[in-house]
Amino acid sequence: MRRLAYIAAALLLAGTVAACGGSDGEQSGAADGKKKVSLTLNWVPYGEHAPFYYGLKKGFYDAEGIQLTIKPGGGSGKTVQAVAQEQTDFGWADTPPLLKGITSGMKVKSVGVFLQKGPASIESLAETGIKTPADLKGRTVGGTPGDAIYATFPAWLKANGLSETDVKVVNLDAAGKIAALAEGKVDAIQGFFHDQAPTIEARTGKDVDYLLYADWGMNMLGTGLVVNESTLSKDPEMVKAFVRATQKSWSEAAKDIPGAADAMAELAENEPEKDVLVKQLTLAVPLLDVAAGGTPGVNAETKWTETINLMSQYAALEDPGAPSKYWDGSYGSNG
């Protein structure tokens, strides 16, 4: 829950922004010389976002000369669009919608994917007995048309020895999938396991099992930082500073998950209960997929190529091109 002191600070900041007359996507200088920078999340706050609030509370962004404002999102596609339209300085967005946005003409780029092991999954209540892809035969699975998990589901089934006709897909909007599973309207749902599974367990009091696409033959890069190409051109040093602060925020939050959850509970709005936050971040950290001593957000070109190829083959990604069309790896580095 947002504390009263933070509300007061936020109101003071809002008044300062109004006085300056700056738009959401414009960087402007704060009174202390720091740059005001906005980050729009991929969704309403959940545990994966705790590192940003942790970095805010610990002063990691402040140390890089950045006065950060974090805003909730309404889906990765909308976040990418907001970055493209310069309504926000940075976006935290899933990679498949980013690829789609860029091939449609949006002038944005990734400066580093953090969740390199994709969270795409098939989730079910443990009592349903779905332990392997083969257990989906004859079952109903809820999915949302238009998202990458839905688009690649037939290919994932095929990779695991099943056909599309083996499973009945029920079309649901993104907000309704959890309720449909909890109420027994479907046997399983497509979604991000690290977000939804702890939420479902808290709501139902029942254990949730999940089959990660990445563990069963199909990995696509997950969420990372997106920025407008004009920002890369106009202020590359600020982008580097923001990436450094975010890398430190993730590295340190991974070592202090309860502390990161506390920071989010203090500074965010409409966040889940703390025990859910802790579970969500605990599940998210291994998805960083960094080698010992490695730095979050540093990508290998091979992982980008794999995701691009999958999207091109199964999700109608037209004129895909090379990883450099979507990603500039020079803004993040190990060490």
Coordinates of C-alpha atoms in Angstrom, one line a residue:
M1 CA 0.0 0.0 0.0
R2 CA 1.3 3.4 -0.8
R3 CA 2.4 5.2 2.4
L4 CA 1.3 8.8 3.2
A5 CA 4.8 10.1 3.0
Y6 CA 5.1 8.8 -0.5
I7 CA 1.8 10.2 -1.5
A8 CA 2.9 13.6 -0.4
A9 CA 6.1 13.3 -2.3
A10 CA 4.3 12.2 -5.4
L11 CA 1.9 15.2 -5.1
L12 CA 4.8 17.5 -4.8
L13 CA 6.4 16.0 -7.9
A14 CA 3.2 16.2 -9.8
G15 CA 3.0 19.9 -9.0
T16 CA 6.6 20.4 -10.1
V17 CA 5.9 18.6 -13.5
A18 CA 2.8 20.7 -14.0
A19 CA 4.7 23.9 -13.3
C20 CA 7.4 22.9 -15.9
G21 CA 4.7 22.0 -18.5
G22 CA 6.5 18.8 -19.6
S23 CA 4.7 15.9 -21.3
D24 CA 4.9 12.4 -19.9
G25 CA 7.5 11.4 -22.6
E26 CA 9.7 14.4 -22.3
Q27 CA 12.8 14.3 -20.1
S28 CA 13.3 17.4 -18.1
G29 CA 15.7 18.6 -15.4
A30 CA 14.7 18.4 -11.8
A31 CA 15.6 21.2 -9.4
D32 CA 18.6 19.2 -8.2
G33 CA 19.9 18.7 -11.7
K34 CA 18.6 15.1 -12.1
K35 CA 16.7 14.1 -15.2
K36 CA 13.0 13.2 -14.8
V37 CA 12.5 9.9 -16.5
S38 CA 9.4 7.8 -16.8
L39 CA 9.0 4.1 -17.1
T40 CA 5.8 2.4 -18.1
L41 CA 5.4 -1.2 -17.0
N42 CA 3.9 -4.0 -19.1
W43 CA 1.0 -4.4 -16.7
V44 CA -0.3 -3.3 -13.4
P45 CA 2.3 -3.8 -10.7
Y46 CA 3.2 -7.4 -9.8
G47 CA 6.2 -9.1 -8.3
E48 CA 8.3 -9.0 -11.5
H49 CA 8.3 -5.2 -11.1
A50 CA 9.6 -5.2 -7.6
P51 CA 13.3 -4.5 -8.6
F52 CA 12.3 -1.1 -10.1
Y53 CA 10.8 -0.1 -6.8
Y54 CA 13.7 -1.5 -4.9
G55 CA 16.1 0.5 -7.1
L56 CA 14.0 3.6 -6.5
K57 CA 14.0 3.1 -2.7
K58 CA 17.7 2.2 -2.5
G59 CA 18.8 5.3 -4.6
F60 CA 20.2 3.3 -7.6
Y61 CA 18.5 5.6 -10.1
D62 CA 19.2 8.7 -8.1
A63 CA 22.9 7.8 -8.1
E64 CA 22.8 7.8 -11.9
G65 CA 21.2 11.3 -12.0
I66 CA 17.7 10.0 -12.7
Q67 CA 14.5 11.0 -11.0
L68 CA 12.3 8.0 -11.9
T69 CA 8.5 7.8 -12.2
I70 CA 7.0 4.3 -12.6
K71 CA 3.7 4.0 -14.3
P72 CA 1.4 1.0 -14.7
G73 CA 0.8 -0.5 -18.1
G74 CA -2.1 -2.2 -19.9
G75 CA -0.2 -4.9 -21.8
S76 CA 3.1 -5.0 -23.5
G77 CA 1.7 -4.0 -26.9
K78 CA 0.3 -0.8 -25.5
T79 CA 3.5 -0.1 -23.6
V80 CA 5.6 -0.5 -26.8
Q81 CA 3.1 1.9 -28.5
A82 CA 3.5 4.4 -25.7
V83 CA 7.2 4.4 -26.2
A84 CA 6.9 4.8 -29.9
Q85 CA 4.6 7.8 -29.4
E86 CA 7.0 9.3 -26.9
Q87 CA 4.4 9.2 -24.1
T88 CA 6.9 7.6 -21.9
D89 CA 10.7 7.5 -21.9
F90 CA 11.1 3.7 -21.3
G91 CA 8.9 0.7 -21.5
W92 CA 9.1 -2.7 -19.8
A93 CA 7.6 -5.0 -22.4
D94 CA 7.6 -8.6 -23.6
T95 CA 9.7 -9.3 -26.6
P96 CA 7.2 -10.8 -29.1
P97 CA 4.9 -7.6 -29.0
L98 CA 8.1 -5.5 -29.4
L99 CA 9.0 -7.5 -32.6
K100 CA 5.5 -7.0 -34.0
G101 CA 5.6 -3.3 -33.2
I102 CA 8.9 -2.8 -34.9
T103 CA 7.9 -4.7 -38.1
S104 CA 4.8 -2.5 -38.2
G105 CA 7.0 0.6 -38.3
M106 CA 7.4 1.7 -34.7
K107 CA 10.7 3.5 -34.1
V108 CA 11.7 1.7 -30.9
K109 CA 14.4 -0.7 -29.8
S110 CA 15.2 -3.0 -27.0
V111 CA 18.3 -2.1 -24.9
G112 CA 18.3 -5.4 -23.1
V113 CA 15.9 -8.3 -22.3
F114 CA 16.1 -9.2 -18.6
L115 CA 13.8 -12.3 -18.5
Q116 CA 15.8 -14.3 -21.0
K117 CA 14.0 -17.6 -20.2
G118 CA 10.5 -16.8 -21.4
P119 CA 7.7 -17.1 -18.8
A120 CA 5.1 -18.4 -21.3
S121 CA 3.3 -21.4 -19.9
I122 CA 0.3 -23.6 -19.6
E123 CA -1.1 -23.4 -16.0
S124 CA -3.5 -25.7 -14.3
L125 CA -4.7 -26.5 -10.8
A126 CA -2.5 -29.4 -9.5
E127 CA -5.6 -31.4 -8.8
T128 CA -6.3 -31.5 -12.6
G129 CA -3.3 -33.8 -13.0
I130 CA -1.7 -32.0 -16.0
K131 CA 2.0 -32.8 -15.5
T132 CA 3.3 -33.1 -19.1
P133 CA 2.1 -31.8 -22.4
A134 CA 0.6 -35.2 -23.2
D135 CA -1.8 -34.7 -20.3
L136 CA -3.5 -31.9 -22.2
K137 CA -5.0 -34.3 -24.7
G138 CA -8.8 -33.9 -24.5
R139 CA -8.6 -30.9 -22.2
T140 CA -9.8 -27.3 -22.6
V141 CA -7.2 -24.5 -22.5
G142 CA -8.1 -20.8 -22.2
G143 CA -6.1 -18.3 -24.3
T144 CA -6.2 -14.8 -25.6
P145 CA -6.2 -14.4 -29.4
G146 CA -3.5 -12.0 -30.6
D147 CA -0.8 -12.7 -28.0
A148 CA 2.4 -14.7 -28.7
I149 CA 1.5 -17.5 -26.4
Y150 CA -1.7 -18.1 -28.2
A151 CA -0.1 -17.8 -31.6
T152 CA 2.6 -20.3 -30.9
F153 CA 0.5 -22.8 -29.0
P154 CA -0.2 -25.0 -32.0
A155 CA 3.6 -25.2 -32.8
W156 CA 4.3 -26.0 -29.1
L157 CA 1.7 -28.8 -29.2
K158 CA 3.3 -30.2 -32.3
A159 CA 6.8 -30.0 -30.8
N160 CA 5.4 -32.2 -28.0
G161 CA 3.7 -34.8 -30.1
L162 CA 0.2 -33.4 -30.1
S163 CA -2.0 -31.9 -32.7
E164 CA -4.3 -28.9 -32.6
T165 CA -7.4 -31.1 -32.5
D166 CA -6.1 -32.9 -29.4
V167 CA -6.9 -29.8 -27.3
K168 CA -9.9 -27.5 -27.3
V169 CA -8.9 -23.8 -27.0
V170 CA -11.4 -21.4 -25.4
N171 CA -10.9 -17.8 -26.3
L172 CA -10.8 -15.5 -23.3
D173 CA -9.8 -11.9 -22.7
A174 CA -6.6 -11.4 -20.7
A175 CA -8.3 -10.3 -17.6
G176 CA -10.7 -13.2 -17.5
K177 CA -8.3 -16.2 -17.7
I178 CA -7.6 -16.5 -14.0
A179 CA -11.2 -16.5 -13.1
A180 CA -12.0 -19.0 -15.7
L181 CA -9.4 -21.4 -14.3
A182 CA -10.4 -20.8 -10.7
E183 CA -14.1 -21.4 -11.5
G184 CA -13.4 -24.6 -13.4
K185 CA -14.6 -23.3 -16.8
V186 CA -11.3 -24.5 -18.4
D187 CA -8.8 -27.1 -17.4
A188 CA -5.8 -24.9 -18.0
I189 CA -4.8 -21.4 -19.2
Q190 CA -2.0 -19.9 -21.3
G191 CA -0.1 -17.2 -19.5
F192 CA 2.9 -16.0 -17.5
F193 CA 3.4 -18.5 -14.7
H194 CA 5.4 -16.3 -12.4
D195 CA 2.6 -13.7 -12.4
Q196 CA -0.5 -15.8 -12.5
A197 CA 0.3 -19.0 -10.5
P198 CA 0.8 -17.2 -7.2
T199 CA -2.3 -15.1 -7.8
I200 CA -4.4 -18.2 -8.5
E201 CA -3.0 -20.0 -5.4
A202 CA -3.8 -17.0 -3.2
R203 CA -7.4 -16.8 -4.7
T204 CA -8.3 -20.5 -4.6
G205 CA -6.1 -21.9 -1.8
K206 CA -5.1 -24.6 -4.3
D207 CA -1.7 -25.5 -5.7
V208 CA -0.9 -24.6 -9.3
D209 CA 1.2 -26.6 -11.8
Y210 CA 2.6 -25.2 -15.0
L211 CA 4.3 -26.3 -18.1
L212 CA 6.8 -23.7 -19.4
Y213 CA 7.2 -23.5 -23.1
A214 CA 10.9 -23.0 -22.5
D215 CA 11.1 -26.4 -20.6
W216 CA 9.2 -28.2 -23.3
G217 CA 11.0 -27.2 -26.6
M218 CA 10.2 -23.5 -27.2
N219 CA 11.9 -20.6 -25.6
M220 CA 11.1 -17.0 -26.5
L221 CA 12.7 -14.0 -24.8
G222 CA 10.6 -12.3 -22.2
T223 CA 10.4 -8.8 -20.8
G224 CA 13.0 -6.1 -21.1
L225 CA 13.7 -2.4 -21.6
V226 CA 12.3 -0.6 -24.7
V227 CA 13.2 2.9 -25.7
N228 CA 12.4 5.2 -28.6
E229 CA 15.1 5.5 -31.3
S230 CA 15.0 9.3 -31.0
T231 CA 16.0 9.0 -27.3
L232 CA 18.9 6.7 -28.2
S233 CA 20.0 9.4 -30.7
K234 CA 19.5 12.4 -28.5
D235 CA 20.6 11.1 -25.0
P236 CA 22.6 7.9 -25.2
E237 CA 24.3 8.6 -21.9
M238 CA 21.0 8.8 -20.1
V239 CA 20.0 5.5 -21.6
K240 CA 23.2 3.9 -20.5
A241 CA 22.7 5.3 -17.0
F242 CA 19.1 4.0 -16.8
V243 CA 20.2 0.5 -18.0
R244 CA 23.0 0.5 -15.4
A245 CA 20.6 1.4 -12.6
T246 CA 18.1 -1.2 -13.7
Q247 CA 20.8 -3.9 -13.9
K248 CA 21.9 -3.0 -10.4
S249 CA 18.3 -3.0 -9.2
W250 CA 17.7 -6.5 -10.5
S251 CA 21.0 -7.8 -9.3
E252 CA 20.5 -6.5 -5.7
A253 CA 16.8 -7.4 -5.6
A254 CA 17.6 -11.0 -6.5
K255 CA 19.7 -11.1 -3.3
D256 CA 17.0 -9.4 -1.2
I257 CA 13.6 -10.6 -2.4
P258 CA 11.7 -9.7 0.9
G259 CA 13.3 -6.3 0.8
A260 CA 12.3 -5.8 -2.8
A261 CA 8.7 -6.8 -1.9
D262 CA 8.7 -4.4 1.0
A263 CA 9.9 -1.5 -1.3
M264 CA 7.1 -2.3 -3.8
A265 CA 4.5 -2.6 -1.1
E266 CA 5.6 0.9 0.1
L267 CA 5.8 2.7 -3.2
A268 CA 3.5 1.0 -5.7
E269 CA -0.3 1.2 -6.1
N270 CA -2.7 -1.7 -6.3
E271 CA 0.0 -4.2 -5.9
P272 CA -0.7 -7.8 -4.8
E273 CA -0.3 -8.9 -1.1
K274 CA 3.2 -9.2 0.1
D275 CA 3.3 -13.0 0.2
V276 CA 2.1 -13.1 -3.5
L277 CA 4.8 -10.5 -4.4
V278 CA 7.5 -12.6 -2.8
K279 CA 6.4 -15.7 -4.7
Q280 CA 6.2 -13.8 -8.0
L281 CA 9.6 -12.3 -7.7
T282 CA 11.1 -15.6 -6.5
L283 CA 9.8 -17.3 -9.6
A284 CA 11.0 -14.5 -11.8
V285 CA 14.6 -14.4 -10.7
P286 CA 15.7 -17.7 -12.3
L287 CA 14.2 -16.4 -15.6
L288 CA 17.1 -13.9 -15.7
D289 CA 19.1 -16.9 -16.9
V290 CA 22.5 -15.3 -16.2
A291 CA 25.7 -17.3 -15.8
A292 CA 27.6 -17.0 -12.5
G293 CA 28.9 -13.5 -12.2
G294 CA 26.9 -12.4 -15.2
T295 CA 24.8 -9.2 -15.4
P296 CA 21.0 -9.1 -15.9
G297 CA 19.9 -7.7 -19.2
V298 CA 23.0 -8.7 -21.2
N299 CA 21.8 -10.8 -24.2
A300 CA 23.3 -13.2 -26.7
E301 CA 22.4 -12.7 -30.3
T302 CA 21.6 -16.4 -30.6
K303 CA 18.6 -15.9 -28.2
W304 CA 17.3 -13.1 -30.3
T305 CA 17.6 -15.1 -33.4
E306 CA 15.7 -18.0 -31.8
T307 CA 12.8 -15.8 -30.8
I308 CA 12.7 -14.0 -34.2
N309 CA 12.7 -17.3 -36.0
L310 CA 9.8 -18.7 -33.9
M311 CA 7.8 -15.5 -34.4
S312 CA 8.4 -15.5 -38.1
Q313 CA 7.5 -19.2 -38.5
Y314 CA 4.5 -19.3 -36.2
A315 CA 3.2 -15.8 -35.4
A316 CA 3.2 -14.1 -38.8
L317 CA 6.2 -11.8 -38.1
E318 CA 6.7 -10.3 -41.6
D319 CA 10.1 -9.3 -43.0
P320 CA 11.8 -10.3 -39.8
G321 CA 15.4 -9.3 -40.4
A322 CA 18.4 -9.6 -38.1
P323 CA 18.5 -9.0 -34.3
S324 CA 20.0 -5.6 -34.8
K325 CA 16.6 -4.5 -36.2
Y326 CA 15.1 -4.9 -32.8
W327 CA 17.9 -4.7 -30.2
D328 CA 21.0 -2.6 -29.5
G329 CA 23.2 -4.6 -27.1
S330 CA 25.7 -1.8 -26.6
Y331 CA 23.8 -0.2 -23.7
G332 CA 24.2 -3.2 -21.4
S333 CA 27.4 -5.0 -20.5
N334 CA 28.7 -7.5 -18.0
G335 CA 30.5 -6.0 -15.1

